[in-house]
Tab-separated table of C-alpha atoms and ligand atoms in Angstrom:
chain	number	residue	atom	x	y	z
A	1	SER	CA	91.970	12.205	48.056
A	2	PRO	CA	89.765	13.808	50.751
A	3	ASP	CA	86.777	15.826	49.536
A	4	ASN	CA	87.346	19.438	48.588
A	5	VAL	CA	91.091	19.268	49.040
A	6	ASN	CA	93.099	20.295	46.042
A	7	VAL	CA	95.930	17.793	46.014
A	8	ILE	CA	98.811	18.492	43.724
A	9	HIS	CA	101.271	15.903	42.601
A	10	LEU	CA	104.656	17.021	41.397
A	11	LYS	CA	106.328	15.084	38.616
A	12	ARG	CA	109.559	13.176	39.262
A	13	MET	CA	112.470	15.622	39.141
A	14	VAL	CA	116.163	14.965	39.565
A	15	TYR	CA	118.334	17.774	40.841
A	16	PRO	CA	121.206	18.295	43.309
A	17	LYS	CA	120.317	17.971	46.964
A	18	PRO	CA	120.157	21.282	48.859
A	19	GLU	CA	123.212	21.327	51.148
A	20	THR	CA	122.415	22.573	54.645
A	21	LEU	CA	125.978	23.667	55.345
A	22	LYS	CA	126.758	24.948	51.856
A	23	PRO	CA	124.512	27.919	51.094
A	24	PRO	CA	124.620	28.741	47.381
A	25	ARG	CA	125.060	32.464	48.099
A	26	THR	CA	127.383	33.502	50.886
A	27	ASN	CA	128.030	37.165	50.134
A	28	VAL	CA	124.455	38.426	50.093
A	29	LEU	CA	121.551	38.432	52.549
A	30	SER	CA	119.158	35.680	51.502
A	31	VAL	CA	116.431	36.052	54.072
A	32	SER	CA	114.907	38.984	55.967
A	33	PRO	CA	114.583	38.986	59.780
A	34	TRP	CA	110.899	38.016	59.349
A	35	LEU	CA	111.940	35.092	57.153
A	36	ALA	CA	110.979	36.480	53.776
A	37	PRO	CA	113.307	35.174	51.056
A	38	ILE	CA	115.405	37.718	49.199
A	39	VAL	CA	115.541	36.562	45.593
A	40	TRP	CA	119.054	36.234	44.174
A	41	GLU	CA	120.314	34.097	41.307
A	42	GLY	CA	121.700	30.882	42.762
A	43	ASN	CA	119.176	30.633	45.586
A	44	PHE	CA	116.360	29.104	43.582
A	45	ASN	CA	115.803	26.295	41.125
A	46	ILE	CA	113.474	27.629	38.447
A	47	ASP	CA	112.426	24.122	37.364
A	48	ILE	CA	111.000	23.391	40.809
A	49	LEU	CA	109.259	26.757	40.949
A	50	ASN	CA	107.815	26.290	37.465
A	51	GLU	CA	106.465	22.898	38.455
A	52	LEU	CA	104.797	24.430	41.527
A	53	PHE	CA	103.306	27.450	39.776
A	54	ARG	CA	102.144	25.511	36.707
A	55	GLN	CA	100.054	23.320	39.002
A	56	GLU	CA	98.269	26.482	40.104
A	57	ASN	CA	97.613	27.539	36.472
A	58	VAL	CA	98.859	30.920	37.468
A	59	ARG	CA	97.875	34.011	35.448
A	60	ILE	CA	99.888	37.206	35.752
A	61	GLY	CA	99.043	40.845	35.146
A	62	LEU	CA	101.844	43.309	34.458
A	63	THR	CA	100.723	46.905	35.050
A	64	VAL	CA	102.537	49.816	33.522
A	65	PHE	CA	101.730	53.499	33.057
A	66	ALA	CA	102.600	55.336	29.859
A	67	ILE	CA	101.215	58.811	30.287
A	68	LYS	CA	102.131	61.874	28.259
A	69	LYS	CA	105.718	61.696	27.008
A	70	TYR	CA	106.355	58.381	28.752
A	71	ILE	CA	104.653	56.530	25.895
A	72	ARG	CA	108.083	56.708	24.243
A	73	PHE	CA	109.262	53.956	26.617
A	74	LEU	CA	106.421	51.561	25.955
A	75	LYS	CA	107.612	49.717	22.849
A	76	THR	CA	110.977	48.674	24.288
A	77	PHE	CA	109.332	47.775	27.559
A	78	ILE	CA	106.822	45.404	25.922
A	79	GLU	CA	109.292	43.995	23.392
A	80	THR	CA	111.803	43.096	26.084
A	81	ALA	CA	109.072	41.801	28.427
A	82	GLU	CA	108.075	39.415	25.652
A	83	LYS	CA	111.585	37.971	25.680
A	84	PHE	CA	112.165	37.739	29.429
A	85	PHE	CA	109.028	38.232	31.542
A	86	MET	CA	107.088	35.134	32.643
A	87	VAL	CA	107.951	33.215	29.504
A	88	GLY	CA	105.473	30.366	29.003
A	89	TYR	CA	102.815	31.805	31.331
A	90	PRO	CA	99.628	33.674	30.488
A	91	VAL	CA	100.308	37.388	30.897
A	92	ASN	CA	97.995	40.370	30.574
A	93	TYR	CA	99.880	43.569	29.917
A	94	TYR	CA	97.734	46.299	31.437
A	95	ILE	CA	98.823	49.554	29.863
A	96	PHE	CA	97.408	52.638	31.548
A	97	THR	CA	97.596	55.584	29.236
A	98	ASP	CA	95.964	58.975	28.758
A	99	LEU	CA	95.439	58.542	25.024
A	100	VAL	CA	94.890	54.977	23.857
A	101	SER	CA	94.953	55.898	20.169
A	102	ASN	CA	98.532	57.112	20.606
A	103	VAL	CA	99.791	53.715	21.604
A	104	THR	CA	97.607	51.264	19.686
A	105	ASN	CA	99.367	52.243	16.453
A	106	PHE	CA	102.722	51.040	17.799
A	107	ASN	CA	102.054	47.703	16.083
A	108	MET	CA	103.234	45.730	19.021
A	109	THR	CA	102.483	42.043	18.752
A	110	VAL	CA	102.613	39.611	21.612
A	111	GLY	CA	102.889	35.842	21.789
A	112	PRO	CA	100.354	33.138	22.580
A	113	ARG	CA	98.491	33.547	25.889
A	114	LYS	CA	99.803	37.111	26.130
A	115	GLN	CA	97.416	40.034	25.819
A	116	LEU	CA	97.859	43.769	25.453
A	117	ILE	CA	95.100	45.604	27.289
A	118	PHE	CA	94.917	49.392	27.052
A	119	LEU	CA	93.209	51.258	29.861
A	120	GLU	CA	92.422	54.924	29.329
A	121	VAL	CA	92.965	56.945	32.481
A	122	PRO	CA	93.195	60.628	33.377
A	123	SER	CA	96.472	62.457	33.191
A	124	TYR	CA	97.725	65.005	35.708
A	125	LYS	CA	99.631	68.184	35.159
A	126	ARG	CA	102.280	67.600	37.819
A	127	TRP	CA	104.514	64.549	37.322
A	128	GLN	CA	104.306	63.929	41.062
A	129	ASP	CA	100.557	63.436	40.709
A	130	VAL	CA	101.004	61.163	37.696
A	131	THR	CA	103.240	58.829	39.676
A	132	MET	CA	101.210	59.022	42.938
A	133	ARG	CA	97.820	58.473	41.314
A	134	ARG	CA	99.016	55.113	40.029
A	135	MET	CA	98.012	53.738	43.432
A	136	GLN	CA	94.431	54.896	42.988
A	137	MET	CA	94.166	53.657	39.418
A	138	ILE	CA	95.647	50.243	40.125
A	139	ARG	CA	93.303	49.947	43.093
A	140	ASP	CA	90.240	50.842	41.042
A	141	PHE	CA	91.013	48.390	38.245
A	142	THR	CA	91.884	45.681	40.753
A	143	LYS	CA	88.275	45.475	41.880
A	144	GLN	CA	86.796	46.160	38.433
A	145	ARG	CA	88.697	43.625	36.377
A	146	PHE	CA	92.083	42.386	37.554
A	147	ALA	CA	90.537	40.187	40.255
A	148	SER	CA	88.613	38.174	37.671
A	149	GLU	CA	91.399	38.035	35.057
A	150	VAL	CA	94.663	37.301	36.889
A	151	ASP	CA	96.028	35.803	40.109
A	152	TYR	CA	99.084	38.002	40.609
A	153	LEU	CA	99.914	41.565	39.698
A	154	VAL	CA	103.377	42.936	39.005
A	155	CYS	CA	103.440	46.747	39.045
A	156	VAL	CA	106.432	48.490	37.502
A	157	ASP	CA	107.692	51.732	35.983
A	158	VAL	CA	107.732	51.970	32.193
A	159	ASP	CA	111.182	53.541	31.800
A	160	MET	CA	112.760	50.114	31.877
A	161	ARG	CA	114.209	47.349	29.750
A	162	PHE	CA	114.158	43.638	30.579
A	163	GLN	CA	117.418	41.949	29.709
A	164	ASP	CA	117.342	38.668	31.621
A	165	HIS	CA	114.919	36.154	33.098
A	166	VAL	CA	112.123	37.394	35.380
A	167	GLY	CA	109.814	34.514	36.224
A	168	VAL	CA	107.598	32.960	38.871
A	169	GLU	CA	110.399	33.115	41.451
A	170	ILE	CA	109.212	36.682	42.170
A	171	LEU	CA	105.626	35.697	42.963
A	172	SER	CA	104.386	35.715	46.541
A	173	ASP	CA	101.543	37.223	48.595
A	174	VAL	CA	103.201	40.663	48.601
A	175	PHE	CA	106.635	41.485	47.270
A	176	GLY	CA	108.804	44.575	47.296
A	177	THR	CA	112.119	45.337	45.626
A	178	LEU	CA	115.344	46.671	47.094
A	179	HIS	CA	116.030	50.086	45.603
A	180	PRO	CA	119.356	49.882	43.730
A	181	ALA	CA	120.624	53.152	45.208
A	182	PHE	CA	120.090	52.215	48.876
A	183	PHE	CA	120.532	48.514	49.628
A	184	VAL	CA	124.108	48.911	50.892
A	185	LYS	CA	123.402	52.126	52.783
A	186	GLY	CA	122.618	52.838	56.424
A	187	ARG	CA	119.211	53.893	57.688
A	188	ASP	CA	120.326	57.476	58.043
A	189	LYS	CA	120.834	57.605	54.265
A	190	PHE	CA	117.380	56.252	53.426
A	191	THR	CA	115.225	58.978	51.921
A	192	PHE	CA	112.126	58.076	53.945
A	193	GLU	CA	109.645	60.835	54.744
A	194	ARG	CA	111.003	62.427	57.923
A	195	ARG	CA	108.213	64.866	58.832
A	196	PRO	CA	106.019	63.385	61.575
A	197	GLU	CA	102.994	65.247	60.166
A	198	SER	CA	103.029	63.014	57.083
A	199	GLN	CA	101.297	59.637	56.827
A	200	ALA	CA	104.538	58.348	55.305
A	201	TYR	CA	106.688	59.303	58.322
A	202	ILE	CA	109.434	56.916	59.400
A	203	PRO	CA	111.861	57.997	62.152
A	204	GLU	CA	115.653	57.752	61.771
A	205	ASP	CA	115.981	54.647	63.921
A	206	GLU	CA	113.391	52.552	62.051
A	207	GLY	CA	113.151	50.936	58.646
A	208	ASP	CA	114.154	47.552	57.268
A	209	PHE	CA	115.053	48.267	53.672
A	210	TYR	CA	114.477	51.134	51.283
A	211	TYR	CA	112.044	49.734	48.744
A	212	ALA	CA	111.636	51.032	45.202
A	213	GLY	CA	108.323	52.633	44.267
A	214	GLY	CA	108.661	51.331	40.727
A	215	TYR	CA	108.460	47.585	41.388
A	216	PHE	CA	106.047	45.802	43.693
A	217	GLY	CA	103.307	43.230	43.428
A	218	GLY	CA	101.647	40.158	44.791
A	219	LYS	CA	98.290	38.427	44.866
A	220	VAL	CA	95.519	40.645	43.483
A	221	GLU	CA	93.822	40.949	46.896
A	222	GLU	CA	97.072	42.052	48.546
A	223	VAL	CA	97.804	44.589	45.817
A	224	TYR	CA	94.326	45.956	46.423
A	225	LYS	CA	95.073	46.430	50.130
A	226	LEU	CA	98.459	47.980	49.415
A	227	THR	CA	97.305	50.439	46.766
A	228	ASN	CA	94.159	51.352	48.699
A	229	HIS	CA	96.204	52.066	51.816
A	230	CYS	CA	98.798	54.153	49.986
A	231	HIS	CA	96.137	56.109	48.126
A	232	HIS	CA	94.309	56.959	51.371
A	233	ALA	CA	97.549	57.963	53.080
A	234	MET	CA	98.251	60.308	50.173
A	235	LEU	CA	94.731	61.806	50.343
A	236	THR	CA	95.067	62.409	54.088
A	237	ASP	CA	98.371	64.173	53.515
A	238	LYS	CA	96.856	66.190	50.683
A	239	ALA	CA	94.036	67.351	52.975
A	240	ASN	CA	96.742	68.489	55.417
A	241	ASN	CA	98.724	70.241	52.690
A	242	ILE	CA	101.659	67.916	52.836
A	243	GLU	CA	103.145	65.673	50.150
A	244	ALA	CA	105.597	62.907	51.008
A	245	ILE	CA	109.127	63.546	49.783
A	246	TRP	CA	109.216	60.670	47.250
A	247	HIS	CA	105.473	60.480	46.652
A	248	ASP	CA	104.072	56.961	46.175
A	249	GLU	CA	107.483	55.479	47.063
A	250	SER	CA	107.339	57.081	50.521
A	251	TYR	CA	103.842	55.738	51.244
A	252	LEU	CA	104.891	52.314	49.985
A	253	ASN	CA	107.887	52.254	52.328
A	254	ASN	CA	105.672	53.169	55.261
A	255	TYR	CA	103.210	50.407	54.330
A	256	PHE	CA	105.942	47.765	54.065
A	257	LEU	CA	107.336	48.792	57.442
A	258	TYR	CA	104.179	49.182	59.544
A	259	TYR	CA	101.300	47.434	57.807
A	260	LYS	CA	102.505	44.481	55.803
A	261	LYS	CA	106.087	43.295	55.593
A	262	PRO	CA	106.775	41.812	52.167
A	263	THR	CA	106.599	38.029	51.987
A	264	LYS	CA	109.312	38.068	49.321
A	265	ILE	CA	111.926	40.676	48.517
A	266	LEU	CA	113.514	41.108	45.120
A	267	SER	CA	117.246	41.747	45.060
A	268	PRO	CA	118.738	44.529	42.927
A	269	GLU	CA	119.074	41.964	40.107
A	270	TYR	CA	115.433	42.866	39.526
A	271	LEU	CA	115.974	46.607	39.409
A	272	TRP	CA	119.304	48.037	38.408
A	273	ASN	CA	120.242	51.411	37.004
A	274	GLU	CA	121.541	51.558	33.454
A	275	ARG	CA	124.329	53.913	34.452
A	276	ASP	CA	125.619	51.832	37.377
A	277	GLY	CA	127.525	49.248	35.327
A	278	THR	CA	127.662	46.040	37.313
A	279	ALA	CA	128.766	44.746	40.713
A	280	PHE	CA	130.490	41.546	41.898
A	281	TYR	CA	127.440	40.184	43.700
A	282	LEU	CA	125.204	40.598	40.642
A	283	ARG	CA	125.054	37.408	38.593
A	284	LYS	CA	122.230	38.787	36.513
A	285	ARG	CA	120.836	42.205	35.734
A	286	ARG	CA	117.279	41.405	34.829
A	287	LEU	CA	115.440	44.711	34.642
A	288	ILE	CA	117.283	47.911	33.911
A	289	SER	CA	116.028	51.344	34.772
A	290	LEU	CA	116.883	53.509	31.758
A	291	HIS	CA	118.826	56.691	32.068
A	292	LYS	CA	116.597	59.608	31.070
A	293	ASN	CA	116.505	63.356	31.022
A	294	ALA	CA	113.881	63.626	33.773
A	295	ASP	CA	113.277	67.345	33.338
A	296	GLU	CA	112.606	66.978	29.643
A	297	VAL	CA	110.382	63.877	29.762
A	298	ARG	CA	108.315	64.997	32.768
A	299	ASN	CA	107.463	68.417	31.365
B	1	UDP	N1	104.808	58.395	34.470
B	1	UDP	C1	104.140	58.629	33.268
B	1	UDP	N2	104.095	59.893	32.769
B	1	UDP	C2	104.665	60.964	33.403
B	1	UDP	C3	105.350	60.728	34.621
B	1	UDP	C4	105.406	59.426	35.115
B	1	UDP	O1	103.618	57.709	32.657
B	1	UDP	O2	104.582	62.083	32.884
B	1	UDP	C5	104.814	57.029	35.013
B	1	UDP	C6	105.764	56.122	34.249
B	1	UDP	O3	105.260	54.816	34.262
B	1	UDP	C7	107.029	56.230	35.072
B	1	UDP	C8	106.470	56.279	36.470
B	1	UDP	O4	105.271	57.047	36.365
B	1	UDP	O5	107.921	55.151	34.837
B	1	UDP	C9	107.390	56.876	37.540
B	1	UDP	O6	107.987	58.061	37.099
B	1	UDP	P1	109.549	58.123	36.796
B	1	UDP	O7	109.966	56.888	36.042
B	1	UDP	O8	109.848	59.430	36.159
B	1	UDP	O9	110.163	58.082	38.271
B	1	UDP	P2	111.690	57.692	38.634
B	1	UDP	O10	111.898	56.246	38.272
B	1	UDP	O11	112.578	58.600	37.839
B	1	UDP	O12	111.760	57.910	40.119
B	2	MN	MN1	111.202	55.202	36.578
């Protein structure tokens, strides 16, 4: 092979031919107007994707924040991730917490090539600041250590339970996730920041999708750009005495609209609310957002 070119050779694989006139999914949108795939069960062959990503020796970091009372969600989160998240791949679980000694005695054990890494970070009084400051903290650790330890980062909320496969099909330069409460709704129902004074502002006649703040990721370098941008937007707003309506989620939606459209979009299979039962177009419910008493757990 030519010098300095990394040639990969896929093994022989036998699988059904993709049928140009028979799309596997007909009742859901499978591609965005800028040609980013929307990931739904049926649209991908995991064996092919595994073959591709294994050639890259891909390493994945899963970031999660368990601050103050939210440490109560951590055990289930990790235990279910062990069963369903990136099975067979090296995974670093990066657990940001305000008191490491509170969580290291959970006696959580993880499988081969999986690592629990606890990162002690400051806590904030207001829950809004706890969720918003995740951007800053992810950004800071991206430069400090993630860049040398993993190839991709997956950044999620902790109040969740995995209950079906989540694998390399989600990986791409930058990915966002359709918020389960908004993907069938019109733009006028999206809860974007509507005040023009805010850095998160999106007018009524713009917006592609409403993305969830609790599930994004991509290559480490792209996550750096995303989190750095969102953190600066928040600081600018703070200096002007304004806070976007849905905090980090609002800045993220602005970023995905105006700065970097996601190169892959995760369907609501990847983020579904516990209380919403199921829906005909959902063949899998992979990650479930747990019902919680928000007032109690945030205060
Ligand atoms: N969080 C935390 N401690 C707090 C508040 C929030 O660790 O006191 C983190 C936690 O990871 C949580 C995320 O911030 O999942 C987002 O907050 P929350 O889940 O309450 O937001 P929601 O999903 O209800 O919009
Ligand atoms: Mn949450």
